mmCIF file of C-alpha atoms in Angstrom:
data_model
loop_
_atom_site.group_PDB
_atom_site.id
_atom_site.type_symbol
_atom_site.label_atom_id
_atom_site.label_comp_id
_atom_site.label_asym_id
_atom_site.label_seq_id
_atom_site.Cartn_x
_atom_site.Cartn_y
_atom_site.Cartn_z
ATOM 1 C CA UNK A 14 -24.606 -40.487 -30.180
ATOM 2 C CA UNK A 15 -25.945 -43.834 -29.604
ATOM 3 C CA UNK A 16 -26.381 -47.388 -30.525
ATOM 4 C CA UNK A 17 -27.819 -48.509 -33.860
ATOM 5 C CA UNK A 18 -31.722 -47.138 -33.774
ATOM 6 C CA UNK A 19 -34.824 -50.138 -34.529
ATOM 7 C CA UNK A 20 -37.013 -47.622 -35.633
ATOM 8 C CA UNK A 21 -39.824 -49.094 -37.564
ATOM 9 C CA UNK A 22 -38.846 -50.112 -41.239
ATOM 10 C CA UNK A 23 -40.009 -48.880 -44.401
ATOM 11 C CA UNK A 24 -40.075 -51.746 -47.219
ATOM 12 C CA UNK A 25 -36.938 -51.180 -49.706
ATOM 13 C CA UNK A 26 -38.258 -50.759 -53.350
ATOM 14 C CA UNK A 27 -39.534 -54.020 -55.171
ATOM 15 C CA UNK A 28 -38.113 -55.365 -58.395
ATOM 16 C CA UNK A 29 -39.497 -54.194 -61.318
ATOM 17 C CA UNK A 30 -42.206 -55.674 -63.237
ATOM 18 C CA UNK A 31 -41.698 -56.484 -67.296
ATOM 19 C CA UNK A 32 -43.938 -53.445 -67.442
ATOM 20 C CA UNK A 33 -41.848 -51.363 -65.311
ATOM 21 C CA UNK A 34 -39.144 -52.034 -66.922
ATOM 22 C CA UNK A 35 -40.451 -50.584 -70.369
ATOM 23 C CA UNK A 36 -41.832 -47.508 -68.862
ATOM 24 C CA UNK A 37 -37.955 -47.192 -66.898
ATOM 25 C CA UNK A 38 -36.198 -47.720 -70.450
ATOM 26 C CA UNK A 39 -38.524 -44.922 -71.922
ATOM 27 C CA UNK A 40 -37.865 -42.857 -69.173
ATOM 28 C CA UNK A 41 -34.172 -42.892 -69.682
ATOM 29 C CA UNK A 42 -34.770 -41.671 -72.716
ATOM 30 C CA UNK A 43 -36.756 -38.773 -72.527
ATOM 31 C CA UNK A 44 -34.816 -37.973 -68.891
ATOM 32 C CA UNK A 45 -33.645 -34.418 -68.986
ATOM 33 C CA UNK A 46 -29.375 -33.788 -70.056
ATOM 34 C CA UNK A 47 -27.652 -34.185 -66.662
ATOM 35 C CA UNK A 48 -30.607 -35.789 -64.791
ATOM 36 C CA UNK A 49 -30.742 -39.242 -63.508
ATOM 37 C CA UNK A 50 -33.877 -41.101 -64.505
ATOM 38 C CA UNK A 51 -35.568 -43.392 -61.757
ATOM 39 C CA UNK A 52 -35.924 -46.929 -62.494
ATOM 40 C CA UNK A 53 -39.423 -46.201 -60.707
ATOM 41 C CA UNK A 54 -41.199 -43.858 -59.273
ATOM 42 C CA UNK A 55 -40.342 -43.864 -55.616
ATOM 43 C CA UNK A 56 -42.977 -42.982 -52.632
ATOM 44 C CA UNK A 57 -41.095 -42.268 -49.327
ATOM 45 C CA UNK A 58 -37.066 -42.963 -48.472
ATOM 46 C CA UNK A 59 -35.996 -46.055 -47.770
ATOM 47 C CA UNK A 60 -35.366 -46.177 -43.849
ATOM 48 C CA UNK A 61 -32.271 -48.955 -44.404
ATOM 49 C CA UNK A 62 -29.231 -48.549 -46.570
ATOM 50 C CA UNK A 63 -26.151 -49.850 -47.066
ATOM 51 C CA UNK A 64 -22.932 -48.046 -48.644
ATOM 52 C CA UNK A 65 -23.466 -48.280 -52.922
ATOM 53 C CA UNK A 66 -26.867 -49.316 -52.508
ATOM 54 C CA UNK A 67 -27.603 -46.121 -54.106
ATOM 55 C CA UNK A 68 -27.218 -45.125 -57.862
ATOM 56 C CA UNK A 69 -25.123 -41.958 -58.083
ATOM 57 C CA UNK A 70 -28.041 -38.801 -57.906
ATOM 58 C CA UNK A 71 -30.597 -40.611 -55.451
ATOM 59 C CA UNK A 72 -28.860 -39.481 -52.494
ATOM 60 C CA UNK A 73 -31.223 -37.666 -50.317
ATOM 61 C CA UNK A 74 -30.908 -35.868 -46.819
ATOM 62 C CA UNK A 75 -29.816 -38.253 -43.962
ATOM 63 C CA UNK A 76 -28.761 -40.759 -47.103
ATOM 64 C CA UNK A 77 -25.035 -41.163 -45.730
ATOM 65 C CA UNK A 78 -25.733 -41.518 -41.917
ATOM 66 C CA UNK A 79 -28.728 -44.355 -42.549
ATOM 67 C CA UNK A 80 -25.999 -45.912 -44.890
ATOM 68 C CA UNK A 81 -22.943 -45.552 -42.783
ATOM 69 C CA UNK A 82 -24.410 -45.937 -38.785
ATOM 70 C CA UNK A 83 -27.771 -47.402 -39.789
ATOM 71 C CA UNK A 84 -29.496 -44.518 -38.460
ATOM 72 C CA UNK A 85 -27.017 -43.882 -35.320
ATOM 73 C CA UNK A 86 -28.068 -40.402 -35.417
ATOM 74 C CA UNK A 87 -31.189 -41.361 -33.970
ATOM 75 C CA UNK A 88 -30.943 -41.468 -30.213
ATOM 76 C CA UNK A 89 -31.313 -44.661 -28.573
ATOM 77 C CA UNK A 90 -33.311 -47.430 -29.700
ATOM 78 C CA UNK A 91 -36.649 -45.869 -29.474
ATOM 79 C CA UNK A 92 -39.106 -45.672 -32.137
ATOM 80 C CA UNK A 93 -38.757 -41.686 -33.104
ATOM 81 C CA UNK A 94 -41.987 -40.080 -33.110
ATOM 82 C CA UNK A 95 -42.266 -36.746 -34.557
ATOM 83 C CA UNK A 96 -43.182 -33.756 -32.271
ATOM 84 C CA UNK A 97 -46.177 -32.357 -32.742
ATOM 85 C CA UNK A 98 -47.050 -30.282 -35.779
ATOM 86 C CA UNK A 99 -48.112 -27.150 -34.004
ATOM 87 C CA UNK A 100 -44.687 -27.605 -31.717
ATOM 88 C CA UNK A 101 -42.540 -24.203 -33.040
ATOM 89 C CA UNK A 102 -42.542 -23.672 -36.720
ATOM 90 C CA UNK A 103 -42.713 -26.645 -38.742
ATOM 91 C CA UNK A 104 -41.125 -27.293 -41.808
ATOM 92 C CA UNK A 105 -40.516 -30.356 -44.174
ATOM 93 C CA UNK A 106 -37.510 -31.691 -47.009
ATOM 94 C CA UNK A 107 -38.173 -33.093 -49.963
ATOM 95 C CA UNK A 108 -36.400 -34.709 -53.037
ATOM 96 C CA UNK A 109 -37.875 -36.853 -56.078
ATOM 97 C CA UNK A 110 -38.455 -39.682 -53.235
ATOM 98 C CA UNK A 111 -41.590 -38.082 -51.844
ATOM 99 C CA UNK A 112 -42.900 -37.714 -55.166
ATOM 100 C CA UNK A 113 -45.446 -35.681 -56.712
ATOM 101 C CA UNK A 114 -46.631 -33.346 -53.716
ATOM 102 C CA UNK A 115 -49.675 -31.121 -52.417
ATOM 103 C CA UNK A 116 -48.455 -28.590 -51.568
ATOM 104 C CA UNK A 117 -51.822 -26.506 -51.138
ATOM 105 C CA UNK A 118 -52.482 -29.551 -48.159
ATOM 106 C CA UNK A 119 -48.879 -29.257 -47.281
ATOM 107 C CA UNK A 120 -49.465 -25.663 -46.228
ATOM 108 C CA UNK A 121 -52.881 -26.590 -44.576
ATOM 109 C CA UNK A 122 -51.306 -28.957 -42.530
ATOM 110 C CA UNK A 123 -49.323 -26.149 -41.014
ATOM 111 C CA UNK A 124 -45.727 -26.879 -42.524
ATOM 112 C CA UNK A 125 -44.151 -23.456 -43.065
ATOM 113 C CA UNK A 126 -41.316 -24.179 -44.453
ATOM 114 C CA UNK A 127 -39.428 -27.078 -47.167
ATOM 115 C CA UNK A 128 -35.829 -27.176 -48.772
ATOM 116 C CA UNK A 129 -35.658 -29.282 -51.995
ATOM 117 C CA UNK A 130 -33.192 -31.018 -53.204
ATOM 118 C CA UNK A 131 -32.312 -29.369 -56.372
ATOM 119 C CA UNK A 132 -28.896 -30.546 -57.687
ATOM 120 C CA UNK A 133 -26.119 -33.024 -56.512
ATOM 121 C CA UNK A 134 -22.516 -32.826 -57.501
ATOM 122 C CA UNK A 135 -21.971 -31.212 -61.029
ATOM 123 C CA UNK A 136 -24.276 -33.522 -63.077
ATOM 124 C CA UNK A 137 -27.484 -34.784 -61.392
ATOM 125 C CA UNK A 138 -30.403 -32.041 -61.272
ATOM 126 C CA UNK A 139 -33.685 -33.268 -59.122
ATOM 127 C CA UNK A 140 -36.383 -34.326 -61.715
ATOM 128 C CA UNK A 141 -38.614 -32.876 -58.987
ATOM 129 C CA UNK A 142 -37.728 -29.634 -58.617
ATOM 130 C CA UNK A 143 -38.571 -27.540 -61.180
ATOM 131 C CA UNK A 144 -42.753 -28.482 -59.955
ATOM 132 C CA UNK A 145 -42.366 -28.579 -56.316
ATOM 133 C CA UNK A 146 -40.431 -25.193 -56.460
ATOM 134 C CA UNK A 147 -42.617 -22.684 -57.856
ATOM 135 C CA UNK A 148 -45.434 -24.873 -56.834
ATOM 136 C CA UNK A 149 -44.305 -24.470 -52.542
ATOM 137 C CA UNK A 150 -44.042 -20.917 -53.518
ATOM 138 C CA UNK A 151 -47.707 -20.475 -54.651
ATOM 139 C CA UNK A 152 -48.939 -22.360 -52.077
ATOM 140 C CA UNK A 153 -47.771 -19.769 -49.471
ATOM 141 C CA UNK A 154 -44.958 -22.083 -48.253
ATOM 142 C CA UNK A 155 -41.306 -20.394 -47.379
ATOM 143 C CA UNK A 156 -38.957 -22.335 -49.844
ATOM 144 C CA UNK A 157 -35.570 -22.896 -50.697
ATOM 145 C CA UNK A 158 -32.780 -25.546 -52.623
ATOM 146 C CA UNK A 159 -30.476 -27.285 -51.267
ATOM 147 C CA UNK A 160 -27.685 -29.370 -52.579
ATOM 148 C CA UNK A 161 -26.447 -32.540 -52.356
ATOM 149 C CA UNK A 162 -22.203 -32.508 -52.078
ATOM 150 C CA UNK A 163 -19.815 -34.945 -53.482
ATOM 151 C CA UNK A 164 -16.418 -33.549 -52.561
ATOM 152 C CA UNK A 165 -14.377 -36.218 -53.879
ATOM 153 C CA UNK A 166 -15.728 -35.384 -57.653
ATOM 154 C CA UNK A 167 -14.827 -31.345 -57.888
ATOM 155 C CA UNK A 168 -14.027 -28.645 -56.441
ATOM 156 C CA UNK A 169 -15.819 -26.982 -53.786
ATOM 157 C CA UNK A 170 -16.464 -23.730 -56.054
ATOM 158 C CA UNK A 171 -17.383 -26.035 -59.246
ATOM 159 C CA UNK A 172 -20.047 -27.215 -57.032
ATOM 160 C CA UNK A 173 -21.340 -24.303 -55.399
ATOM 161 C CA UNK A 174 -21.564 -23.081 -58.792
ATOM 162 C CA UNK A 175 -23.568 -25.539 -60.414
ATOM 163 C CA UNK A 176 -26.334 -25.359 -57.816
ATOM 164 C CA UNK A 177 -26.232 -21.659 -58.035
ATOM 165 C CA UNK A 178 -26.859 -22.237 -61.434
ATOM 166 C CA UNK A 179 -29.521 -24.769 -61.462
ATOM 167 C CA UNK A 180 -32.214 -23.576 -58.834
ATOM 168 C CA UNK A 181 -30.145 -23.095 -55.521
ATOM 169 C CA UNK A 182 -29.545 -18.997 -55.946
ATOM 170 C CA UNK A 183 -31.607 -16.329 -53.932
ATOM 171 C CA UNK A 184 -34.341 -13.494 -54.393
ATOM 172 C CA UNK A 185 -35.562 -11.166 -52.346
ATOM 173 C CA UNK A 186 -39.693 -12.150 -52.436
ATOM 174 C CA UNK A 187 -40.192 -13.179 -48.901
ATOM 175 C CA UNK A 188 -40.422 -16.320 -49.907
ATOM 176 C CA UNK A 189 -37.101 -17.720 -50.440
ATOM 177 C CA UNK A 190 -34.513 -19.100 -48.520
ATOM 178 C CA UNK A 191 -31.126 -19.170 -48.753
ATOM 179 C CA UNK A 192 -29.763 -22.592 -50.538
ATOM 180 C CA UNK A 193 -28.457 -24.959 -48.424
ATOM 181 C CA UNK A 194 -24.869 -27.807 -48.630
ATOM 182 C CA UNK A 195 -25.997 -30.956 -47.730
ATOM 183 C CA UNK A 196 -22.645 -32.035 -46.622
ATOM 184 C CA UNK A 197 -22.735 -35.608 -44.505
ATOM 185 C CA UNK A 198 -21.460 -38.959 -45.217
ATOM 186 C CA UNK A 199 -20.871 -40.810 -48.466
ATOM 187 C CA UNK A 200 -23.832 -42.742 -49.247
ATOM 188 C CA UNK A 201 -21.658 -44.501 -51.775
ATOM 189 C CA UNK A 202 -18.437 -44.937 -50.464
ATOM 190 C CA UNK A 203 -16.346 -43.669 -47.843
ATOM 191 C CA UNK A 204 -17.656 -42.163 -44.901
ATOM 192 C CA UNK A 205 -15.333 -38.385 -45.901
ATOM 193 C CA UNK A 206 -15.250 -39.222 -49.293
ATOM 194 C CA UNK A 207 -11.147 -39.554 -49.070
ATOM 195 C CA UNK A 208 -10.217 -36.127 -48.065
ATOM 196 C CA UNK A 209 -8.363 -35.226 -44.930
ATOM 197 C CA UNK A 210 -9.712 -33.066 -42.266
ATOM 198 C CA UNK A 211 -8.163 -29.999 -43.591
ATOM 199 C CA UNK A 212 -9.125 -30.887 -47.108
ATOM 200 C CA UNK A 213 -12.227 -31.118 -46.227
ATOM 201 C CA UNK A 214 -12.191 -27.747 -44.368
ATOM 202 C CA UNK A 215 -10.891 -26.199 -47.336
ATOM 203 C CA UNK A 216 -13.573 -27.806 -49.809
ATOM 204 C CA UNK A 217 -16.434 -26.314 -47.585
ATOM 205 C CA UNK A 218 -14.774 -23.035 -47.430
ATOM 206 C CA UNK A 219 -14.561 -23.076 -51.384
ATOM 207 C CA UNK A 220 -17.900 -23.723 -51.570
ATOM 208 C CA UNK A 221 -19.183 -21.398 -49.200
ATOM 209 C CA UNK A 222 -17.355 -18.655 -50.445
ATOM 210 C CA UNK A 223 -18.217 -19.153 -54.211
ATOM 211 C CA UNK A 224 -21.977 -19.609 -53.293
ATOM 212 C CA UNK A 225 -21.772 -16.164 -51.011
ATOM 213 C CA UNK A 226 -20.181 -14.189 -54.040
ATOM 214 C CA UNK A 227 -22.889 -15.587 -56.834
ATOM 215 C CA UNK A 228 -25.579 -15.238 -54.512
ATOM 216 C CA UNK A 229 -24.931 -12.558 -51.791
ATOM 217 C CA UNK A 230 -26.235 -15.670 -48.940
ATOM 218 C CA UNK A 231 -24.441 -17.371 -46.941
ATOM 219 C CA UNK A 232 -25.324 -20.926 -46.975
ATOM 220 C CA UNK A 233 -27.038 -22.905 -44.778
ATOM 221 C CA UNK A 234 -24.797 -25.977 -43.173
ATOM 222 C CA UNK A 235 -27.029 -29.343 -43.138
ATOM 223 C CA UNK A 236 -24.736 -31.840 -41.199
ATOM 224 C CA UNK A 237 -24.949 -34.581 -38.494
ATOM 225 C CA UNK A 238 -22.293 -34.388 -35.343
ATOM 226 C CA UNK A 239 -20.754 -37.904 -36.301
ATOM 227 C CA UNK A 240 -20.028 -36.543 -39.622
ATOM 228 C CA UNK A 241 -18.939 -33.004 -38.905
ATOM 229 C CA UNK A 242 -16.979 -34.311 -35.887
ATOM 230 C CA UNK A 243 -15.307 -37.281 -37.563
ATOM 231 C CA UNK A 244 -14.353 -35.375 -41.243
ATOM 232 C CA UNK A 245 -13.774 -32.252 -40.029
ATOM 233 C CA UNK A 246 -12.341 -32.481 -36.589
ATOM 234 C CA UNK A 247 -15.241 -30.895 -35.229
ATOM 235 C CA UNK A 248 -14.304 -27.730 -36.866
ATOM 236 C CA UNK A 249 -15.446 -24.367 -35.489
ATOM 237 C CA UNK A 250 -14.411 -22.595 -38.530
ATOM 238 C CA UNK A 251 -18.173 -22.255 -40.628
ATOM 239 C CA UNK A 252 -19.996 -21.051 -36.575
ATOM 240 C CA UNK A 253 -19.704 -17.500 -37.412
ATOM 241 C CA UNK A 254 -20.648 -17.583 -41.467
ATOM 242 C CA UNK A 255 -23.388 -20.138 -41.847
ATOM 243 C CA UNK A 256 -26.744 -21.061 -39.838
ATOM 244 C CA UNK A 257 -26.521 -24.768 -38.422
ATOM 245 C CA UNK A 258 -29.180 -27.517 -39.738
ATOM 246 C CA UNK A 259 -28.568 -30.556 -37.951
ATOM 247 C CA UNK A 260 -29.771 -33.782 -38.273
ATOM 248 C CA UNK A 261 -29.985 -35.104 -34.915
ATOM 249 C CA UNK A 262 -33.316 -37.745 -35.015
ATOM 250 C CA UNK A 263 -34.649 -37.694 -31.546
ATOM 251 C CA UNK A 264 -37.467 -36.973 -29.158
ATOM 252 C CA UNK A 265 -35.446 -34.897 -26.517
ATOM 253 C CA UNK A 266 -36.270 -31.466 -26.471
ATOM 254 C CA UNK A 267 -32.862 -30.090 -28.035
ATOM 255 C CA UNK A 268 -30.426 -31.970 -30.482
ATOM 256 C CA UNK A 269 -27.051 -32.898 -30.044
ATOM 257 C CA UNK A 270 -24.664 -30.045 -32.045
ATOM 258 C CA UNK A 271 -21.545 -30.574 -33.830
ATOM 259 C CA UNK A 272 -18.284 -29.435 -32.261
ATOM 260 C CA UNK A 273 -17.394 -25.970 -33.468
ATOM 261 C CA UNK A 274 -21.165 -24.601 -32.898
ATOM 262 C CA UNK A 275 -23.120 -23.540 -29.978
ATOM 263 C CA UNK A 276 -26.724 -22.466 -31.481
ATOM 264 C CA UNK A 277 -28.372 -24.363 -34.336
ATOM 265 C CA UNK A 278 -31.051 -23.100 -36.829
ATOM 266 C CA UNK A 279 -33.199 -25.644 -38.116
ATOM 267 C CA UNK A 280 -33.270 -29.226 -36.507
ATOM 268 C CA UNK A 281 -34.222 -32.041 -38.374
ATOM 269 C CA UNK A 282 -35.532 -34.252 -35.778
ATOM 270 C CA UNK A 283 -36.764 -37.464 -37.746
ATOM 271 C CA UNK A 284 -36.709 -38.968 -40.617
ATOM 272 C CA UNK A 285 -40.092 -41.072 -40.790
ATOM 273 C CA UNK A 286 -42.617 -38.392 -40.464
ATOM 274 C CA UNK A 287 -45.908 -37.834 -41.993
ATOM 275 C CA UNK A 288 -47.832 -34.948 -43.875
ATOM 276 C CA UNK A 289 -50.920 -34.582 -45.594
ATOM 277 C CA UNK A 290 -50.060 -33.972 -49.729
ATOM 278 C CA UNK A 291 -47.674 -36.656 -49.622
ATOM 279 C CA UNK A 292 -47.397 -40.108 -49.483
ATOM 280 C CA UNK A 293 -44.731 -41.633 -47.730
ATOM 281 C CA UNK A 294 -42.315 -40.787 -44.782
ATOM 282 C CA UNK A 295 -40.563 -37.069 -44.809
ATOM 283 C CA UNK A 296 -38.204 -35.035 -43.031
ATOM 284 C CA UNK A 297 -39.574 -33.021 -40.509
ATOM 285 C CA UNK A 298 -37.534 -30.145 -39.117
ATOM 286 C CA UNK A 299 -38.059 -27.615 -36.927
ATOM 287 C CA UNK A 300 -37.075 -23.991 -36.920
ATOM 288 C CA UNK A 301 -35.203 -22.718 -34.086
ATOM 289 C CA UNK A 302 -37.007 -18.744 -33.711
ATOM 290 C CA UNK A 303 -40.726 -17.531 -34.740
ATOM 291 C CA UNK A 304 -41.841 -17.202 -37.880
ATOM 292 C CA UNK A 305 -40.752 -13.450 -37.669
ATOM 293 C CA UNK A 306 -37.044 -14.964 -37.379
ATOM 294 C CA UNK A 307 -37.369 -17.560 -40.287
ATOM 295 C CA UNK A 308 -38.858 -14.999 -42.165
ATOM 296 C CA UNK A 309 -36.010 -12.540 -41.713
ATOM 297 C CA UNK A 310 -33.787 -15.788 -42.543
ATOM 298 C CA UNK A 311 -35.756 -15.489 -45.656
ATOM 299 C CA UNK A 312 -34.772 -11.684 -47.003
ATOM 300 C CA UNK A 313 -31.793 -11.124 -45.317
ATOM 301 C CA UNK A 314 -32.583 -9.097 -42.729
#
């Protein structure tokens, strides 16, 4: 991994106006039980964090490496510029930050593929995800959950059940993916959110094996090497159960892989790219097979 990355910048949200600031208080109140309401209506992730900037459910994929190495998982200090979109099969992540989607213009602009963010610990559920999951679906675009994990809060099983439980479990429509554990570092505190190596081993293992018996999957692994490496001792232990998604934001032709696996895949490869049907920067990932391989991801088979 490299220095600190000077990709371009995206503007951190402004302050509120006396106006937003009504329409925030009413949407606290009307927010769903268990869901944290946005103070606004975000377009895009912010490309610069620091640790706590957050409020506890905003976290969002590649949240805890911009916060803790200011974007050190992108290599060099290059401005990253996404592959092009008919480069292998091409597929996008989304939370509440990219806001209300297209998905019809998604799928026209040849993404194939999109996890959401559906849940995060055991309280926060993704205001976002009950439209942009059925709504990916009828737009012909393979879809799947994933979850956001906060192992200092509960167990790995407690976890891995309440995402089962809230959007992240699995049907057979050739359409679906398995969910996915969007394990990295601690957007709002420490970097392995206290726990030891082998605690932390033990937490994914919980988590994997709960979601595996309520769902029949196993789950996808979303991690960076710095974090995998540093708060699990580059542990080889989840190679052989769950398919590698690793955020590694470069333009070289493979990423950089955790210790502990040899084959990744999907790759997310930046974190400021562009789609039509939404406004804003995304995630764009890549899938490592044909679509006859992601769609076999898809049903299991």
């Amino acid at each position: 991994m490299k220095s600190r990355s000077s990709r371009s910048r995206r503007p951190r949200l402004g302050r509120l106006t006396l106006g937003g600031v009504l329409a925030a208080t009413l949407a606290l109140l009307i927010a769903p039980t268990g869901t944290a309401a946005a103070a606004d209506e975000p377009v895009g992730e912010p490309s610069t964090l620091e640790v706590g900037e957050l409020q506890p459910g905003q976290a969002f994929m590649g949240a805890g490496e911009l916060a803790h190495e200011g974007g050190a998982i992108a290599e060099d200090s290059q401005i990253i510029t996404p592959l092009a979109p008919t480069d292998g099969v091409q597929g996008i992540d989304v939370s509440r930050w990219q806001g209300s989607i297209n998905w019809t213009s998604v799928r026209n602009a040849g993404i194939q593929f999109a996890w959401m963010k559906a849940t995060e610990g055991t309280t926060y559920r993704d205001p976002n995800f009950n439209t942009n999951y059925p709504n990916a679906y009828y737009a012909g675009v393979i879809r799947g959950a994933y979850h956001f994990a906060l192992p200092n809060s509960s167990s790995g099983a407690t976890q891995a059940n309440f995402f089962a439980s809230n959007g992240g479990a699995w049907s057979a429509d050739n359409l679906t993916l398995p969910g996915v554990l969007d394990i990295e570092s601690n957007p709002y505190g420490s970097q392995c959110y206290g726990l030891s190596t082998s605690q932390m081993r033990s937490w994914i293992q919980d988590f994997y094996n709960t979601y595996k018996s309520r769902t029949g999957r196993d789950i996808v692994i979303y991690t960076s090497p710095s974090w995998w490496n540093t708060c699990t001792g580059s542990w080889s232990g989840m190679a052989s159960q769950s398919p590698l998604w690793v955020a590694h934001w470069t333009t070289a032709n493979s990423p950089t892989l955790p210790g502990g696996f040899s084959v990744h895949t999907v790759w997310q490869y930046t974190s400021t790219g562009s789609v039509s049907g939404i406004s804003g920067n995304v995630d764009r990932n890549q899938f490592n097979g044909s679509r006859d391989r992601l769609l076999a991801l898809a049903n299991n088979t």
